[in-house]
PDB file of C-alpha atoms in Angstrom:
ATOM      1  CA  ASP R  11     131.730 -18.075 -80.392  1.00  0.00           C
ATOM      2  CA  ALA R  12     132.158 -20.060 -77.265  1.00  0.00           C
ATOM      3  CA  GLY R  13     134.985 -18.018 -75.866  1.00  0.00           C
ATOM      4  CA  VAL R  14     137.966 -19.601 -74.220  1.00  0.00           C
ATOM      5  CA  ILE R  15     137.242 -23.158 -72.980  1.00  0.00           C
ATOM      6  CA  GLN R  16     139.434 -24.365 -69.892  1.00  0.00           C
ATOM      7  CA  SER R  17     139.189 -27.570 -68.391  1.00  0.00           C
ATOM      8  CA  PRO R  18     138.730 -28.967 -65.860  1.00  0.00           C
ATOM      9  CA  ARG R  19     137.403 -25.947 -63.777  1.00  0.00           C
ATOM     10  CA  HIS R  20     138.366 -27.446 -60.450  1.00  0.00           C
ATOM     11  CA  GLU R  21     141.314 -30.160 -59.861  1.00  0.00           C
ATOM     12  CA  VAL R  22     142.108 -31.661 -56.437  1.00  0.00           C
ATOM     13  CA  THR R  23     145.237 -33.739 -56.565  1.00  0.00           C
ATOM     14  CA  GLU R  24     147.697 -35.112 -54.046  1.00  0.00           C
ATOM     15  CA  MET R  25     151.127 -33.782 -54.101  1.00  0.00           C
ATOM     16  CA  GLY R  26     153.706 -35.494 -56.634  1.00  0.00           C
ATOM     17  CA  GLN R  27     151.069 -36.403 -59.185  1.00  0.00           C
ATOM     18  CA  GLU R  28     150.979 -34.889 -62.614  1.00  0.00           C
ATOM     19  CA  VAL R  29     148.118 -32.569 -63.349  1.00  0.00           C
ATOM     20  CA  THR R  30     147.334 -31.756 -66.947  1.00  0.00           C
ATOM     21  CA  LEU R  31     145.237 -28.150 -67.712  1.00  0.00           C
ATOM     22  CA  ARG R  32     143.833 -27.899 -70.950  1.00  0.00           C
ATOM     23  CA  CYS R  33     142.984 -24.690 -73.204  1.00  0.00           C
ATOM     24  CA  LYS R  34     140.737 -24.575 -76.217  1.00  0.00           C
ATOM     25  CA  PRO R  35     141.164 -20.688 -77.565  1.00  0.00           C
ATOM     26  CA  ILE R  36     138.965 -18.667 -79.228  1.00  0.00           C
ATOM     27  CA  SER R  37     139.150 -19.778 -83.048  1.00  0.00           C
ATOM     28  CA  GLY R  38     141.227 -17.459 -85.455  1.00  0.00           C
ATOM     29  CA  HIS R  39     143.115 -16.061 -82.419  1.00  0.00           C
ATOM     30  CA  ASN R  40     146.893 -16.130 -83.308  1.00  0.00           C
ATOM     31  CA  SER R  41     148.042 -15.762 -79.343  1.00  0.00           C
ATOM     32  CA  LEU R  42     147.881 -17.715 -76.499  1.00  0.00           C
ATOM     33  CA  PHE R  43     148.749 -17.080 -72.763  1.00  0.00           C
ATOM     34  CA  TRP R  44     148.762 -18.892 -69.638  1.00  0.00           C
ATOM     35  CA  TYR R  45     148.616 -16.988 -66.335  1.00  0.00           C
ATOM     36  CA  ARG R  46     148.433 -17.854 -62.758  1.00  0.00           C
ATOM     37  CA  GLN R  47     146.586 -16.262 -59.883  1.00  0.00           C
ATOM     38  CA  THR R  48     147.390 -16.006 -56.462  1.00  0.00           C
ATOM     39  CA  MET R  49     146.615 -14.177 -53.634  1.00  0.00           C
ATOM     40  CA  MET R  50     150.117 -13.537 -52.638  1.00  0.00           C
ATOM     41  CA  ARG R  51     151.498 -12.820 -56.152  1.00  0.00           C
ATOM     42  CA  GLY R  52     148.277 -11.723 -58.288  1.00  0.00           C
ATOM     43  CA  LEU R  53     148.102 -12.511 -61.960  1.00  0.00           C
ATOM     44  CA  GLU R  54     151.683 -13.729 -63.425  1.00  0.00           C
ATOM     45  CA  LEU R  55     152.038 -14.691 -67.183  1.00  0.00           C
ATOM     46  CA  LEU R  56     153.753 -18.103 -66.894  1.00  0.00           C
ATOM     47  CA  ILE R  57     154.024 -18.526 -71.044  1.00  0.00           C
ATOM     48  CA  TYR R  58     152.767 -17.033 -74.319  1.00  0.00           C
ATOM     49  CA  PHE R  59     152.334 -18.807 -77.524  1.00  0.00           C
ATOM     50  CA  ASN R  60     152.130 -16.992 -81.038  1.00  0.00           C
ATOM     51  CA  ASN R  61     150.753 -19.137 -83.785  1.00  0.00           C
ATOM     52  CA  ASN R  62     151.295 -22.192 -82.152  1.00  0.00           C
ATOM     53  CA  VAL R  63     155.148 -21.462 -81.132  1.00  0.00           C
ATOM     54  CA  PRO R  64     156.537 -20.433 -77.538  1.00  0.00           C
ATOM     55  CA  ILE R  65     157.620 -16.704 -77.564  1.00  0.00           C
ATOM     56  CA  ASP R  66     158.510 -16.302 -73.971  1.00  0.00           C
ATOM     57  CA  ASP R  67     158.438 -19.082 -71.123  1.00  0.00           C
ATOM     58  CA  SER R  68     160.488 -16.782 -68.720  1.00  0.00           C
ATOM     59  CA  GLY R  69     157.436 -16.822 -66.426  1.00  0.00           C
ATOM     60  CA  MET R  70     157.246 -20.794 -65.892  1.00  0.00           C
ATOM     61  CA  PRO R  71     158.214 -21.138 -62.278  1.00  0.00           C
ATOM     62  CA  GLU R  72     160.309 -24.570 -62.464  1.00  0.00           C
ATOM     63  CA  ASP R  73     161.491 -27.403 -65.105  1.00  0.00           C
ATOM     64  CA  ARG R  74     158.285 -29.340 -63.409  1.00  0.00           C
ATOM     65  CA  PHE R  75     156.033 -26.836 -65.503  1.00  0.00           C
ATOM     66  CA  SER R  76     155.843 -27.543 -69.041  1.00  0.00           C
ATOM     67  CA  ALA R  77     153.145 -26.078 -71.980  1.00  0.00           C
ATOM     68  CA  LYS R  78     152.406 -27.293 -75.430  1.00  0.00           C
ATOM     69  CA  MET R  79     150.367 -25.850 -78.327  1.00  0.00           C
ATOM     70  CA  PRO R  80     150.415 -28.965 -80.764  1.00  0.00           C
ATOM     71  CA  ASN R  81     147.980 -27.067 -82.779  1.00  0.00           C
ATOM     72  CA  ALA R  82     146.031 -23.736 -83.361  1.00  0.00           C
ATOM     73  CA  SER R  83     143.031 -25.033 -81.169  1.00  0.00           C
ATOM     74  CA  PHE R  84     144.564 -26.633 -78.062  1.00  0.00           C
ATOM     75  CA  SER R  85     147.092 -26.202 -75.454  1.00  0.00           C
ATOM     76  CA  THR R  86     148.233 -27.934 -72.367  1.00  0.00           C
ATOM     77  CA  LEU R  87     149.961 -26.817 -69.268  1.00  0.00           C
ATOM     78  CA  LYS R  88     151.551 -29.565 -67.259  1.00  0.00           C
ATOM     79  CA  ILE R  89     152.598 -29.665 -63.910  1.00  0.00           C
ATOM     80  CA  GLN R  90     154.894 -32.779 -62.726  1.00  0.00           C
ATOM     81  CA  PRO R  91     155.272 -33.301 -59.758  1.00  0.00           C
ATOM     82  CA  SER R  92     153.098 -31.156 -58.437  1.00  0.00           C
ATOM     83  CA  GLU R  93     153.546 -29.273 -55.356  1.00  0.00           C
ATOM     84  CA  PRO R  94     151.175 -27.604 -52.881  1.00  0.00           C
ATOM     85  CA  ARG R  95     152.780 -24.475 -53.506  1.00  0.00           C
ATOM     86  CA  ASP R  96     151.372 -24.854 -56.888  1.00  0.00           C
ATOM     87  CA  SER R  97     147.995 -24.478 -55.973  1.00  0.00           C
ATOM     88  CA  ALA R  98     146.371 -21.512 -57.659  1.00  0.00           C
ATOM     89  CA  VAL R  99     143.777 -20.445 -60.389  1.00  0.00           C
ATOM     90  CA  TYR R 100     145.343 -21.172 -63.749  1.00  0.00           C
ATOM     91  CA  PHE R 101     143.999 -19.121 -66.472  1.00  0.00           C
ATOM     92  CA  CYS R 102     144.571 -19.228 -70.055  1.00  0.00           C
ATOM     93  CA  ALA R 103     143.590 -16.247 -72.808  1.00  0.00           C
ATOM     94  CA  SER R 104     143.718 -16.025 -76.399  1.00  0.00           C
ATOM     95  CA  SER R 105     144.057 -12.630 -78.631  1.00  0.00           C
ATOM     96  CA  PRO R 106     143.639 -12.154 -82.090  1.00  0.00           C
ATOM     97  CA  GLY R 107     147.651 -11.342 -82.018  1.00  0.00           C
ATOM     98  CA  ASP R 108     147.537  -8.683 -84.250  1.00  0.00           C
ATOM     99  CA  ARG R 109     150.533  -6.185 -83.545  1.00  0.00           C
ATOM    100  CA  GLY R 110     149.482  -2.681 -82.381  1.00  0.00           C
ATOM    101  CA  ARG R 111     146.288  -1.606 -81.614  1.00  0.00           C
ATOM    102  CA  ASN R 112     144.252  -4.725 -81.150  1.00  0.00           C
ATOM    103  CA  GLU R 113     145.900  -5.801 -77.782  1.00  0.00           C
ATOM    104  CA  LYS R 114     143.126  -7.549 -76.107  1.00  0.00           C
ATOM    105  CA  LEU R 115     143.026 -10.632 -74.034  1.00  0.00           C
ATOM    106  CA  PHE R 116     140.057 -12.787 -73.751  1.00  0.00           C
ATOM    107  CA  PHE R 117     140.075 -15.021 -70.741  1.00  0.00           C
ATOM    108  CA  GLY R 118     139.062 -18.527 -69.935  1.00  0.00           C
ATOM    109  CA  SER R 119     137.045 -19.052 -66.779  1.00  0.00           C
ATOM    110  CA  GLY R 120     140.097 -20.709 -64.973  1.00  0.00           C
ATOM    111  CA  THR R 121     141.350 -23.840 -63.508  1.00  0.00           C
ATOM    112  CA  GLN R 122     141.132 -24.156 -59.868  1.00  0.00           C
ATOM    113  CA  LEU R 123     143.966 -26.336 -58.598  1.00  0.00           C
ATOM    114  CA  SER R 124     144.592 -27.587 -55.174  1.00  0.00           C
ATOM    115  CA  VAL R 125     147.468 -29.734 -54.431  1.00  0.00           C
ATOM    116  CA  LEU R 126     147.118 -31.195 -51.250  1.00  0.00           C
TER     117      LEU R 126
ATOM    118  CA  ALA C  21     161.159  -2.974 -66.607  1.00  0.00           C
ATOM    119  CA  GLN C  22     157.201  -2.200 -66.624  1.00  0.00           C
ATOM    120  CA  SER C  23     155.358  -2.407 -63.656  1.00  0.00           C
ATOM    121  CA  VAL C  24     151.573  -1.492 -61.932  1.00  0.00           C
ATOM    122  CA  THR C  25     150.797  -0.311 -58.678  1.00  0.00           C
ATOM    123  CA  GLN C  26     147.343  -0.313 -57.375  1.00  0.00           C
ATOM    124  CA  PRO C  27     147.378   1.130 -53.875  1.00  0.00           C
ATOM    125  CA  ASP C  28     143.947   0.286 -53.091  1.00  0.00           C
ATOM    126  CA  ILE C  29     143.548  -3.563 -51.995  1.00  0.00           C
ATOM    127  CA  HIS C  30     139.681  -3.166 -51.266  1.00  0.00           C
ATOM    128  CA  ILE C  31     137.452  -0.360 -51.448  1.00  0.00           C
ATOM    129  CA  THR C  32     133.798  -0.068 -50.556  1.00  0.00           C
ATOM    130  CA  VAL C  33     131.386   2.256 -51.511  1.00  0.00           C
ATOM    131  CA  SER C  34     127.535   2.752 -51.725  1.00  0.00           C
ATOM    132  CA  GLU C  35     125.332   1.989 -54.472  1.00  0.00           C
ATOM    133  CA  GLY C  36     124.777   5.064 -56.809  1.00  0.00           C
ATOM    134  CA  ALA C  37     128.031   6.806 -55.466  1.00  0.00           C
ATOM    135  CA  SER C  38     130.736   7.638 -57.747  1.00  0.00           C
ATOM    136  CA  LEU C  39     134.097   5.667 -58.039  1.00  0.00           C
ATOM    137  CA  GLU C  40     137.623   6.004 -58.780  1.00  0.00           C
ATOM    138  CA  LEU C  41     140.142   3.065 -58.892  1.00  0.00           C
ATOM    139  CA  ARG C  42     143.527   3.948 -58.765  1.00  0.00           C
ATOM    140  CA  CYS C  43     146.560   2.750 -61.101  1.00  0.00           C
ATOM    141  CA  ASN C  44     150.033   4.117 -61.687  1.00  0.00           C
ATOM    142  CA  TYR C  45     152.505   2.480 -63.874  1.00  0.00           C
ATOM    143  CA  SER C  46     156.133   2.649 -64.689  1.00  0.00           C
ATOM    144  CA  TYR C  47     157.160   2.314 -68.117  1.00  0.00           C
ATOM    145  CA  GLY C  48     159.995   3.566 -70.424  1.00  0.00           C
ATOM    146  CA  ALA C  49     157.863   4.646 -73.413  1.00  0.00           C
ATOM    147  CA  THR C  50     154.491   5.436 -73.961  1.00  0.00           C
ATOM    148  CA  PRO C  51     152.434   2.730 -72.626  1.00  0.00           C
ATOM    149  CA  TYR C  52     149.535   0.577 -73.647  1.00  0.00           C
ATOM    150  CA  LEU C  53     146.989   0.567 -70.358  1.00  0.00           C
ATOM    151  CA  PHE C  54     143.978  -1.589 -69.693  1.00  0.00           C
ATOM    152  CA  TRP C  55     141.428  -1.901 -67.412  1.00  0.00           C
ATOM    153  CA  TYR C  56     140.139  -5.530 -66.607  1.00  0.00           C
ATOM    154  CA  VAL C  57     137.483  -6.617 -64.537  1.00  0.00           C
ATOM    155  CA  GLN C  58     137.044  -9.824 -62.541  1.00  0.00           C
ATOM    156  CA  SER C  59     133.363 -11.338 -61.235  1.00  0.00           C
ATOM    157  CA  PRO C  60     133.928 -14.178 -58.580  1.00  0.00           C
ATOM    158  CA  GLY C  61     134.842 -17.320 -60.077  1.00  0.00           C
ATOM    159  CA  GLN C  62     135.083 -16.028 -63.627  1.00  0.00           C
ATOM    160  CA  GLY C  63     137.935 -14.929 -65.899  1.00  0.00           C
ATOM    161  CA  LEU C  64     138.983 -11.672 -66.615  1.00  0.00           C
ATOM    162  CA  GLN C  65     136.963  -9.094 -69.156  1.00  0.00           C
ATOM    163  CA  LEU C  66     138.289  -6.213 -70.482  1.00  0.00           C
ATOM    164  CA  LEU C  67     136.680  -2.919 -69.441  1.00  0.00           C
ATOM    165  CA  LEU C  68     138.789  -0.349 -71.591  1.00  0.00           C
ATOM    166  CA  LYS C  69     142.163   0.252 -73.022  1.00  0.00           C
ATOM    167  CA  TYR C  70     144.513   3.223 -73.865  1.00  0.00           C
ATOM    168  CA  PHE C  71     147.217   3.109 -76.647  1.00  0.00           C
ATOM    169  CA  SER C  72     147.098   7.031 -77.960  1.00  0.00           C
ATOM    170  CA  GLY C  73     144.987  10.062 -79.010  1.00  0.00           C
ATOM    171  CA  ASP C  74     142.314  11.390 -76.447  1.00  0.00           C
ATOM    172  CA  THR C  75     143.216  10.548 -72.931  1.00  0.00           C
ATOM    173  CA  LEU C  76     139.934  10.207 -71.520  1.00  0.00           C
ATOM    174  CA  VAL C  77     138.770   6.519 -72.554  1.00  0.00           C
ATOM    175  CA  GLN C  78     135.175   5.223 -72.606  1.00  0.00           C
ATOM    176  CA  GLY C  79     134.660   1.750 -72.027  1.00  0.00           C
ATOM    177  CA  ILE C  80     132.126  -0.633 -71.400  1.00  0.00           C
ATOM    178  CA  LYS C  81     129.319  -0.800 -68.426  1.00  0.00           C
ATOM    179  CA  GLY C  82     129.543   2.875 -68.135  1.00  0.00           C
ATOM    180  CA  PHE C  83     133.565   2.970 -67.099  1.00  0.00           C
ATOM    181  CA  GLU C  84     135.952   5.762 -68.126  1.00  0.00           C
ATOM    182  CA  ALA C  85     139.764   6.195 -67.561  1.00  0.00           C
ATOM    183  CA  GLU C  86     141.819   8.946 -67.815  1.00  0.00           C
ATOM    184  CA  PHE C  87     145.754   8.754 -69.099  1.00  0.00           C
ATOM    185  CA  LYS C  88     147.605  11.208 -67.245  1.00  0.00           C
ATOM    186  CA  ARG C  89     151.173  10.999 -68.553  1.00  0.00           C
ATOM    187  CA  SER C  90     152.613  13.759 -65.939  1.00  0.00           C
ATOM    188  CA  GLN C  91     151.287  11.971 -63.062  1.00  0.00           C
ATOM    189  CA  SER C  92     151.915   8.158 -64.624  1.00  0.00           C
ATOM    190  CA  SER C  93     148.380   7.298 -63.767  1.00  0.00           C
ATOM    191  CA  PHE C  94     145.479   5.576 -65.372  1.00  0.00           C
ATOM    192  CA  ASN C  95     142.496   6.345 -62.993  1.00  0.00           C
ATOM    193  CA  LEU C  96     139.237   4.215 -63.463  1.00  0.00           C
ATOM    194  CA  ARG C  97     135.991   5.911 -63.045  1.00  0.00           C
ATOM    195  CA  LYS C  98     132.224   5.544 -62.786  1.00  0.00           C
ATOM    196  CA  PRO C  99     129.669   8.494 -61.898  1.00  0.00           C
ATOM    197  CA  SER C 100     127.192   6.128 -60.366  1.00  0.00           C
ATOM    198  CA  VAL C 101     128.017   2.544 -59.136  1.00  0.00           C
ATOM    199  CA  HIS C 102     125.624  -0.786 -59.520  1.00  0.00           C
ATOM    200  CA  TRP C 103     125.553  -3.366 -57.113  1.00  0.00           C
ATOM    201  CA  SER C 104     126.448  -5.671 -60.107  1.00  0.00           C
ATOM    202  CA  ASP C 105     129.924  -3.765 -60.184  1.00  0.00           C
ATOM    203  CA  ALA C 106     131.194  -5.559 -57.097  1.00  0.00           C
ATOM    204  CA  ALA C 107     134.000  -7.694 -58.643  1.00  0.00           C
ATOM    205  CA  GLU C 108     137.731  -7.284 -58.503  1.00  0.00           C
ATOM    206  CA  TYR C 109     139.437  -4.859 -60.886  1.00  0.00           C
ATOM    207  CA  PHE C 110     142.728  -4.838 -62.755  1.00  0.00           C
ATOM    208  CA  CYS C 111     144.822  -2.663 -64.280  1.00  0.00           C
ATOM    209  CA  ALA C 112     147.771  -3.599 -66.892  1.00  0.00           C
ATOM    210  CA  VAL C 113     150.662  -2.014 -68.858  1.00  0.00           C
ATOM    211  CA  GLY C 114     152.216  -3.416 -71.732  1.00  0.00           C
ATOM    212  CA  PRO C 115     154.290  -2.535 -74.840  1.00  0.00           C
ATOM    213  CA  GLY C 116     151.853  -3.725 -77.327  1.00  0.00           C
ATOM    214  CA  GLY C 117     151.199  -6.093 -79.834  1.00  0.00           C
ATOM    215  CA  TYR C 118     151.129  -9.800 -77.935  1.00  0.00           C
ATOM    216  CA  GLN C 119     154.398  -8.786 -75.810  1.00  0.00           C
ATOM    217  CA  LYS C 120     154.060  -9.296 -72.252  1.00  0.00           C
ATOM    218  CA  VAL C 121     151.159  -7.403 -70.191  1.00  0.00           C
ATOM    219  CA  THR C 122     152.021  -6.753 -66.427  1.00  0.00           C
ATOM    220  CA  PHE C 123     149.029  -6.845 -64.217  1.00  0.00           C
ATOM    221  CA  GLY C 124     148.337  -4.815 -61.164  1.00  0.00           C
ATOM    222  CA  THR C 125     147.478  -6.759 -57.791  1.00  0.00           C
ATOM    223  CA  GLY C 126     143.903  -5.728 -58.210  1.00  0.00           C
ATOM    224  CA  THR C 127     141.197  -3.618 -56.289  1.00  0.00           C
ATOM    225  CA  LYS C 128     138.437  -5.625 -54.760  1.00  0.00           C
ATOM    226  CA  LEU C 129     135.318  -3.360 -55.086  1.00  0.00           C
ATOM    227  CA  GLN C 130     132.452  -3.976 -52.726  1.00  0.00           C
ATOM    228  CA  VAL C 131     129.273  -2.429 -53.190  1.00  0.00           C
ATOM    229  CA  ILE C 132     126.697  -1.258 -50.369  1.00  0.00           C
ATOM    230  CA  PRO C 133     122.898  -0.639 -50.335  1.00  0.00           C
TER     231      PRO C 133
END
């Protein structure tokens, strides 16, 4: 299996521009998670989906952030408009999603976002 | 609310020396506990996890961790560190299933020859 695939690996944009981050989870995984990692705040959960349905988006910082999962093999995280404080590494992770003992997250390599 | 504290931001050890990374958690019930490792430019990889049973958990790459309920700790250990172990290590706690997992702020490990 190719693992969790994120694109792009690096994104540099100007303040005010729209940014779209993409994620392809591992085939057969039921849960998908978006995390943001910064030096100041560490690893934060933004939102997660189960069976393509958003379960908890309480970690989404502002209305400028939105996430979708139109099907089991694709998710996007969009920031519109972007701001310099959004600069971070954004990780997508997927999990088999079985309740109980099978809690294991598989992470993608991340998207390094720089908003100038 | 659940939380995780990793008191050491940065640790340096000599290759071949033993290693212990500290993790303290706060959770109202029996937690699910995890250790993840992140190599530079990569995502996190699960080293080991604890749900129940034996409090000493074996993981990949020769790592182990011990759950101590009385101390609310889940420290990660390795008897002999290799240069390739240099990375950042994250402890995490969660209620299980697909619910929120809370990560610590990480401990960066440097290995010197």
